[in-house]
Amino acid sequence: MIGMGTWEIGDAKGGGLALEVQALRKGIELGMTLIDTAEMYGSGNSEKLIGQAVKGIRDDVFIATKVSPEHFGYDDVLASCESSLRRLGVEHIDLYQLHWPSYEVPIKETMKAMEELISRGKIRYIGVSNFSVAQTLKAREALPRSEIASNQVRYSLTHRSIESELLPFCEREKLTVIAYTPLDSGRLPSGRIPQALLEKYGMTPAQMMLNWVTYRDAVIAIPKASDLKHVEENAAAVRVRISGDDYRAISRKLA
Ligand code: NAP
């Protein structure tokens, strides 16, 4: 339910990089085995860092990366995938996502390349990111032989716009929603989550946010944390589940 985001990791210098690798290793050890990255994060440095973190334990992790829209042409998708594989130092990518919709390259062309990557064994699942319902439907139509496994979109207690249309659609159509920026970039709504509820479950505000966002079966979350204390906190966030009544109460309070 809780994986790890890696935007802005790989941008650090020297010793900072070793700490980032350490944070990722710690997160994997604590069960946050889905790692999300993208070819554009740190211009490839995020993927390189993940490559270091998963060395020797590749089979224990699920690697999700993304191709950028400027590489959505057929040959470009194939080339981008090869470059990501090389930076990650792995033989296959578990989930390959279209980072956001392209208004230039027809989705049919992009998805033809994605299916080719599946048949070559380079990727296991196809995902999209920042796609609306209409765009997801069009993307699905462009895939004669495969399903879309997931849509990665912004979702947190304080950013709820997907609840009106996209989330019910994904639930109905059995797509996993990968909630990005689930901690609202660290701007925790601390004062607005009732203290009594935090005490009832023994949770910090960040843990409550992650528990809340993954309450619905279709949703998983990918918080980013470089601080080891944050990593430990996030990994423990769903050890206890909040009750349906408390989920609804928090949803109403922060709507
Ligand atoms: P986020 O995960 O909501 O927040 C990250 C911030 O929260 C960091 O400053 C982190 O600090 C802090 N933090 C982490 N755990 C904490 C805790 N337990 N208590 C207090 N603060 C905590 O924001 P995000 O990085 O934007 O989103 C997560 C991931 O989603 C990204 O890394 C990326 O993989 C993905 N993403 C995807 C898209 C897309 O278009 N598909 C867009 C944005 C993000 P430290 O680092 O110091 O621990």
Coordinates of C-alpha atoms and ligand atoms in Angstrom, one line a residue:
M1 CA 0.0 0.0 0.0
I2 CA 2.9 2.3 0.7
G3 CA 5.8 2.6 -1.8
M4 CA 8.5 5.2 -2.2
G5 CA 8.6 8.3 -4.5
T6 CA 11.9 9.5 -5.7
W7 CA 11.4 12.9 -7.2
E8 CA 14.4 15.2 -6.4
I9 CA 16.5 12.4 -5.1
G10 CA 19.7 12.1 -7.1
D11 CA 20.0 15.9 -7.1
A12 CA 22.1 15.9 -3.9
K13 CA 25.8 16.0 -4.1
G14 CA 28.5 13.8 -2.6
G15 CA 27.6 12.4 0.9
G16 CA 24.0 13.4 0.3
L17 CA 23.7 10.7 -2.4
A18 CA 24.9 8.0 -0.1
L19 CA 22.2 9.0 2.4
E20 CA 19.6 8.9 -0.3
V21 CA 20.6 5.3 -1.1
Q22 CA 20.6 4.4 2.5
A23 CA 17.1 5.8 2.9
L24 CA 15.9 3.7 -0.1
R25 CA 17.5 0.6 1.3
K26 CA 15.9 1.2 4.7
G27 CA 12.5 1.7 3.1
I28 CA 12.8 -1.6 1.1
E29 CA 13.9 -3.4 4.2
L30 CA 10.8 -2.1 6.0
G31 CA 8.5 -3.3 3.3
M32 CA 8.1 -0.3 1.0
T33 CA 9.1 -2.3 -2.0
L34 CA 7.4 -0.3 -4.8
I35 CA 9.8 2.4 -6.0
D36 CA 8.5 5.1 -8.3
T37 CA 10.8 7.1 -10.5
A38 CA 10.9 8.7 -14.0
E39 CA 13.5 9.2 -16.7
M40 CA 13.2 13.0 -16.1
Y41 CA 13.8 13.0 -12.4
G42 CA 17.3 14.5 -11.9
S43 CA 17.7 14.0 -15.7
G44 CA 18.2 10.2 -15.0
N45 CA 20.1 10.5 -11.7
S46 CA 17.1 9.3 -9.7
E47 CA 17.0 6.0 -11.8
K48 CA 20.8 5.7 -11.3
L49 CA 20.5 6.0 -7.5
I50 CA 17.7 3.4 -7.5
G51 CA 20.0 1.2 -9.4
Q52 CA 22.5 1.4 -6.6
A53 CA 19.9 0.9 -3.9
V54 CA 18.5 -2.3 -5.5
K55 CA 21.8 -3.9 -6.4
G56 CA 21.6 -7.6 -5.2
I57 CA 18.0 -7.3 -4.1
R58 CA 16.3 -6.5 -7.5
D59 CA 13.8 -9.4 -7.2
D60 CA 12.6 -8.0 -3.8
V61 CA 11.4 -4.7 -5.4
F62 CA 8.8 -3.5 -7.9
I63 CA 10.3 -0.8 -10.0
A64 CA 7.9 1.8 -11.6
T65 CA 9.4 4.4 -14.0
K66 CA 8.0 6.8 -16.6
V67 CA 8.7 7.9 -20.1
S68 CA 8.3 11.6 -20.8
P69 CA 5.9 12.9 -23.5
E70 CA 8.7 14.2 -25.7
H71 CA 9.7 10.6 -26.2
F72 CA 6.2 9.2 -27.0
G73 CA 7.1 8.5 -30.7
Y74 CA 7.4 4.7 -31.4
D75 CA 11.2 4.6 -31.7
D76 CA 11.7 7.1 -28.9
V77 CA 9.7 5.0 -26.4
L78 CA 11.9 1.9 -27.2
A79 CA 15.1 4.0 -26.8
S80 CA 13.9 5.6 -23.6
C81 CA 13.1 2.2 -22.1
E82 CA 16.6 1.0 -23.0
S83 CA 18.2 4.0 -21.3
S84 CA 16.1 3.6 -18.2
L85 CA 17.0 -0.1 -18.0
R86 CA 20.7 0.8 -18.3
R87 CA 20.5 3.5 -15.6
L88 CA 18.6 1.3 -13.3
G89 CA 20.9 -1.7 -14.0
V90 CA 18.0 -4.1 -14.4
E91 CA 16.7 -6.4 -17.1
H92 CA 13.1 -5.4 -16.9
I93 CA 10.9 -2.6 -15.6
D94 CA 7.8 -3.7 -13.6
L95 CA 5.6 -0.8 -14.4
Y96 CA 6.3 1.6 -17.3
Q97 CA 4.1 4.7 -17.2
L98 CA 3.3 7.5 -19.6
H99 CA 4.3 10.5 -17.5
W100 CA 1.5 12.7 -18.7
P101 CA -0.7 12.9 -21.9
S102 CA 0.9 14.1 -25.1
Y103 CA -1.0 16.6 -27.3
E104 CA 1.3 15.9 -30.2
V105 CA 2.0 12.1 -30.6
P106 CA -1.1 10.0 -31.2
I107 CA -1.7 7.6 -28.3
K108 CA -1.9 4.6 -30.7
E109 CA 1.7 5.1 -31.8
T110 CA 2.9 5.3 -28.1
M111 CA 0.9 2.3 -27.0
K112 CA 2.1 0.2 -30.0
A113 CA 5.6 0.7 -28.6
M114 CA 4.5 -0.1 -25.1
E115 CA 3.0 -3.4 -26.3
E116 CA 6.2 -4.2 -28.2
L117 CA 8.2 -3.7 -24.9
I118 CA 5.9 -6.1 -23.2
S119 CA 6.4 -8.7 -25.9
R120 CA 10.2 -8.3 -25.7
G121 CA 10.0 -8.8 -21.9
K122 CA 11.4 -5.3 -21.2
I123 CA 8.4 -4.2 -19.1
R124 CA 5.7 -6.1 -17.2
Y125 CA 2.8 -3.7 -16.9
I126 CA 1.7 -0.5 -18.6
G127 CA 0.5 2.5 -16.6
V128 CA -0.5 6.1 -17.2
S129 CA -0.1 9.2 -15.1
N130 CA -2.0 12.5 -15.0
F131 CA -4.6 11.1 -17.4
S132 CA -8.3 12.1 -17.2
V133 CA -11.1 9.5 -17.5
A134 CA -11.4 10.4 -21.2
Q135 CA -7.7 10.1 -21.8
T136 CA -7.5 6.8 -20.0
L137 CA -10.4 5.4 -22.1
K138 CA -8.6 6.5 -25.3
A139 CA -5.3 5.0 -24.0
R140 CA -7.1 1.7 -23.3
E141 CA -8.7 1.6 -26.7
A142 CA -5.2 1.9 -28.2
L143 CA -4.0 -1.3 -26.5
P144 CA -5.4 -4.3 -28.3
R145 CA -3.4 -6.9 -26.3
S146 CA -2.9 -5.4 -22.8
E147 CA -4.6 -3.6 -20.0
I148 CA -3.7 -0.4 -18.3
A149 CA -2.7 -1.3 -14.8
S150 CA -2.7 2.1 -13.1
N151 CA -3.1 5.8 -13.2
Q152 CA -0.7 7.9 -11.1
V153 CA -2.3 11.1 -10.0
R154 CA -2.1 13.7 -7.3
Y155 CA -4.2 12.6 -4.3
S156 CA -4.0 13.5 -0.6
L157 CA -6.2 14.5 2.3
T158 CA -5.8 18.1 1.1
H159 CA -6.0 17.5 -2.7
R160 CA -9.2 15.6 -3.4
S161 CA -10.1 16.6 -7.0
I162 CA -10.0 12.9 -8.3
E163 CA -12.8 11.9 -6.0
S164 CA -15.6 13.3 -8.3
E165 CA -14.8 11.3 -11.4
L166 CA -11.4 9.7 -11.8
L167 CA -11.3 7.7 -8.6
P168 CA -14.8 6.1 -9.0
F169 CA -13.8 5.3 -12.6
C170 CA -10.6 3.6 -11.6
E171 CA -12.4 1.7 -8.8
R172 CA -15.1 0.5 -11.3
E173 CA -12.6 -0.4 -14.0
K174 CA -10.1 -2.0 -11.6
L175 CA -7.2 0.3 -12.2
T176 CA -4.8 1.0 -9.3
V177 CA -4.6 4.7 -8.4
I178 CA -1.0 5.5 -7.4
A179 CA -1.4 8.6 -5.2
Y180 CA 1.5 11.0 -5.7
T181 CA 2.4 13.9 -3.4
P182 CA 0.3 12.1 -0.7
L183 CA 1.9 14.2 2.0
D184 CA 1.2 17.4 0.2
S185 CA 5.0 17.9 -0.2
G186 CA 5.4 17.8 3.6
R187 CA 2.8 20.5 4.3
L188 CA 1.0 18.4 6.8
P189 CA -2.4 19.7 8.0
S190 CA -1.4 19.0 11.5
G191 CA -3.7 21.4 13.4
R192 CA -6.7 20.2 11.4
I193 CA -6.5 16.5 12.2
P194 CA -8.2 16.0 15.6
Q195 CA -5.5 15.3 18.2
A196 CA -7.9 12.8 19.8
L197 CA -7.9 10.7 16.6
L198 CA -4.1 10.7 16.4
E199 CA -3.9 9.6 20.0
K200 CA -6.5 6.9 19.5
Y201 CA -4.4 5.2 16.8
G202 CA -1.0 6.3 18.0
M203 CA -0.3 8.0 14.7
T204 CA 1.6 11.1 13.6
P205 CA -0.2 13.5 11.2
A206 CA 1.9 12.0 8.2
Q207 CA 0.9 8.5 9.2
M208 CA -2.8 9.5 9.4
M209 CA -2.5 11.1 5.9
L210 CA -1.0 7.9 4.4
N211 CA -3.5 5.7 6.3
W212 CA -6.4 7.9 5.0
V213 CA -5.2 8.1 1.4
T214 CA -4.9 4.3 1.2
Y215 CA -8.2 3.6 2.9
R216 CA -9.9 2.7 -0.4
D217 CA -8.7 -0.6 -1.9
A218 CA -7.9 0.9 -5.3
V219 CA -5.4 3.4 -3.9
I220 CA -1.7 3.0 -3.0
A221 CA 0.6 5.9 -2.1
I222 CA 4.2 6.8 -2.9
P223 CA 5.5 9.3 -0.3
K224 CA 9.1 10.6 -0.8
A225 CA 11.3 10.6 2.2
S226 CA 15.1 11.1 2.5
D227 CA 15.1 11.5 6.3
L228 CA 15.4 8.1 7.9
K229 CA 13.0 9.0 10.6
H230 CA 10.4 9.8 7.9
V231 CA 11.1 6.5 6.1
E232 CA 10.4 4.6 9.3
E233 CA 7.3 6.6 10.1
N234 CA 5.9 6.1 6.6
A235 CA 6.6 2.4 6.6
A236 CA 4.7 2.0 9.8
A237 CA 1.7 4.1 8.6
V238 CA -0.7 1.3 7.8
R239 CA 0.2 -1.1 10.5
V240 CA -3.2 -0.2 12.1
R241 CA -6.2 0.8 9.9
I242 CA -8.5 3.6 10.8
S243 CA -12.2 2.7 11.1
G244 CA -14.8 3.5 8.5
D245 CA -16.4 6.1 10.8
D246 CA -13.1 7.8 11.5
Y247 CA -12.2 7.8 7.8
R248 CA -15.5 9.5 6.9
A249 CA -15.1 12.0 9.8
I250 CA -11.6 13.0 8.7
S251 CA -12.8 13.2 5.0
R252 CA -15.6 15.6 6.0
K253 CA -13.4 17.7 8.3
L254 CA -10.8 18.3 5.7
A255 CA -13.1 18.6 2.6
Ligands
NAP1 P1 5.3 14.1 -0.9 O1 5.7 12.7 -0.9 O2 3.9 14.4 -0.6 O3 6.2 14.9 0.2 C1 7.5 14.8 0.3 C2 8.0 15.7 1.4 O4 7.4 15.2 2.6 C3 9.5 15.7 1.6 O5 9.9 17.0 1.9 C4 9.7 14.8 2.8 O6 10.9 15.2 3.6 C5 8.5 15.0 3.6 N1 8.1 13.8 4.4 C6 8.2 12.5 4.0 N2 7.7 11.7 5.0 C7 7.4 12.6 6.1 C8 6.9 12.3 7.4 N3 6.7 11.1 7.8 N4 6.7 13.4 8.2 C9 6.9 14.7 7.7 N5 7.3 14.9 6.5 C10 7.6 13.9 5.7 O7 5.7 14.8 -2.2 P2 6.3 14.4 -3.6 O8 7.7 14.0 -3.6 O9 5.8 15.5 -4.6 O10 5.4 13.1 -4.1 C11 5.9 11.8 -3.9 C12 6.3 11.1 -5.1 O11 5.3 11.1 -6.1 C13 7.4 11.8 -5.9 O12 8.7 11.6 -5.2 C14 7.3 11.2 -7.2 O13 7.9 9.9 -7.2 C15 5.8 11.1 -7.4 N6 5.3 12.3 -8.2 C16 4.8 12.1 -9.4 C17 4.3 13.1 -10.2 C18 3.7 12.8 -11.6 O14 3.5 13.7 -12.4 N7 3.4 11.5 -11.9 C19 4.3 14.4 -9.7 C20 4.8 14.6 -8.5 C21 5.3 13.6 -7.7 P3 12.3 14.4 3.6 O15 12.6 14.1 2.1 O16 13.2 15.3 4.2 O17 12.1 13.1 4.4

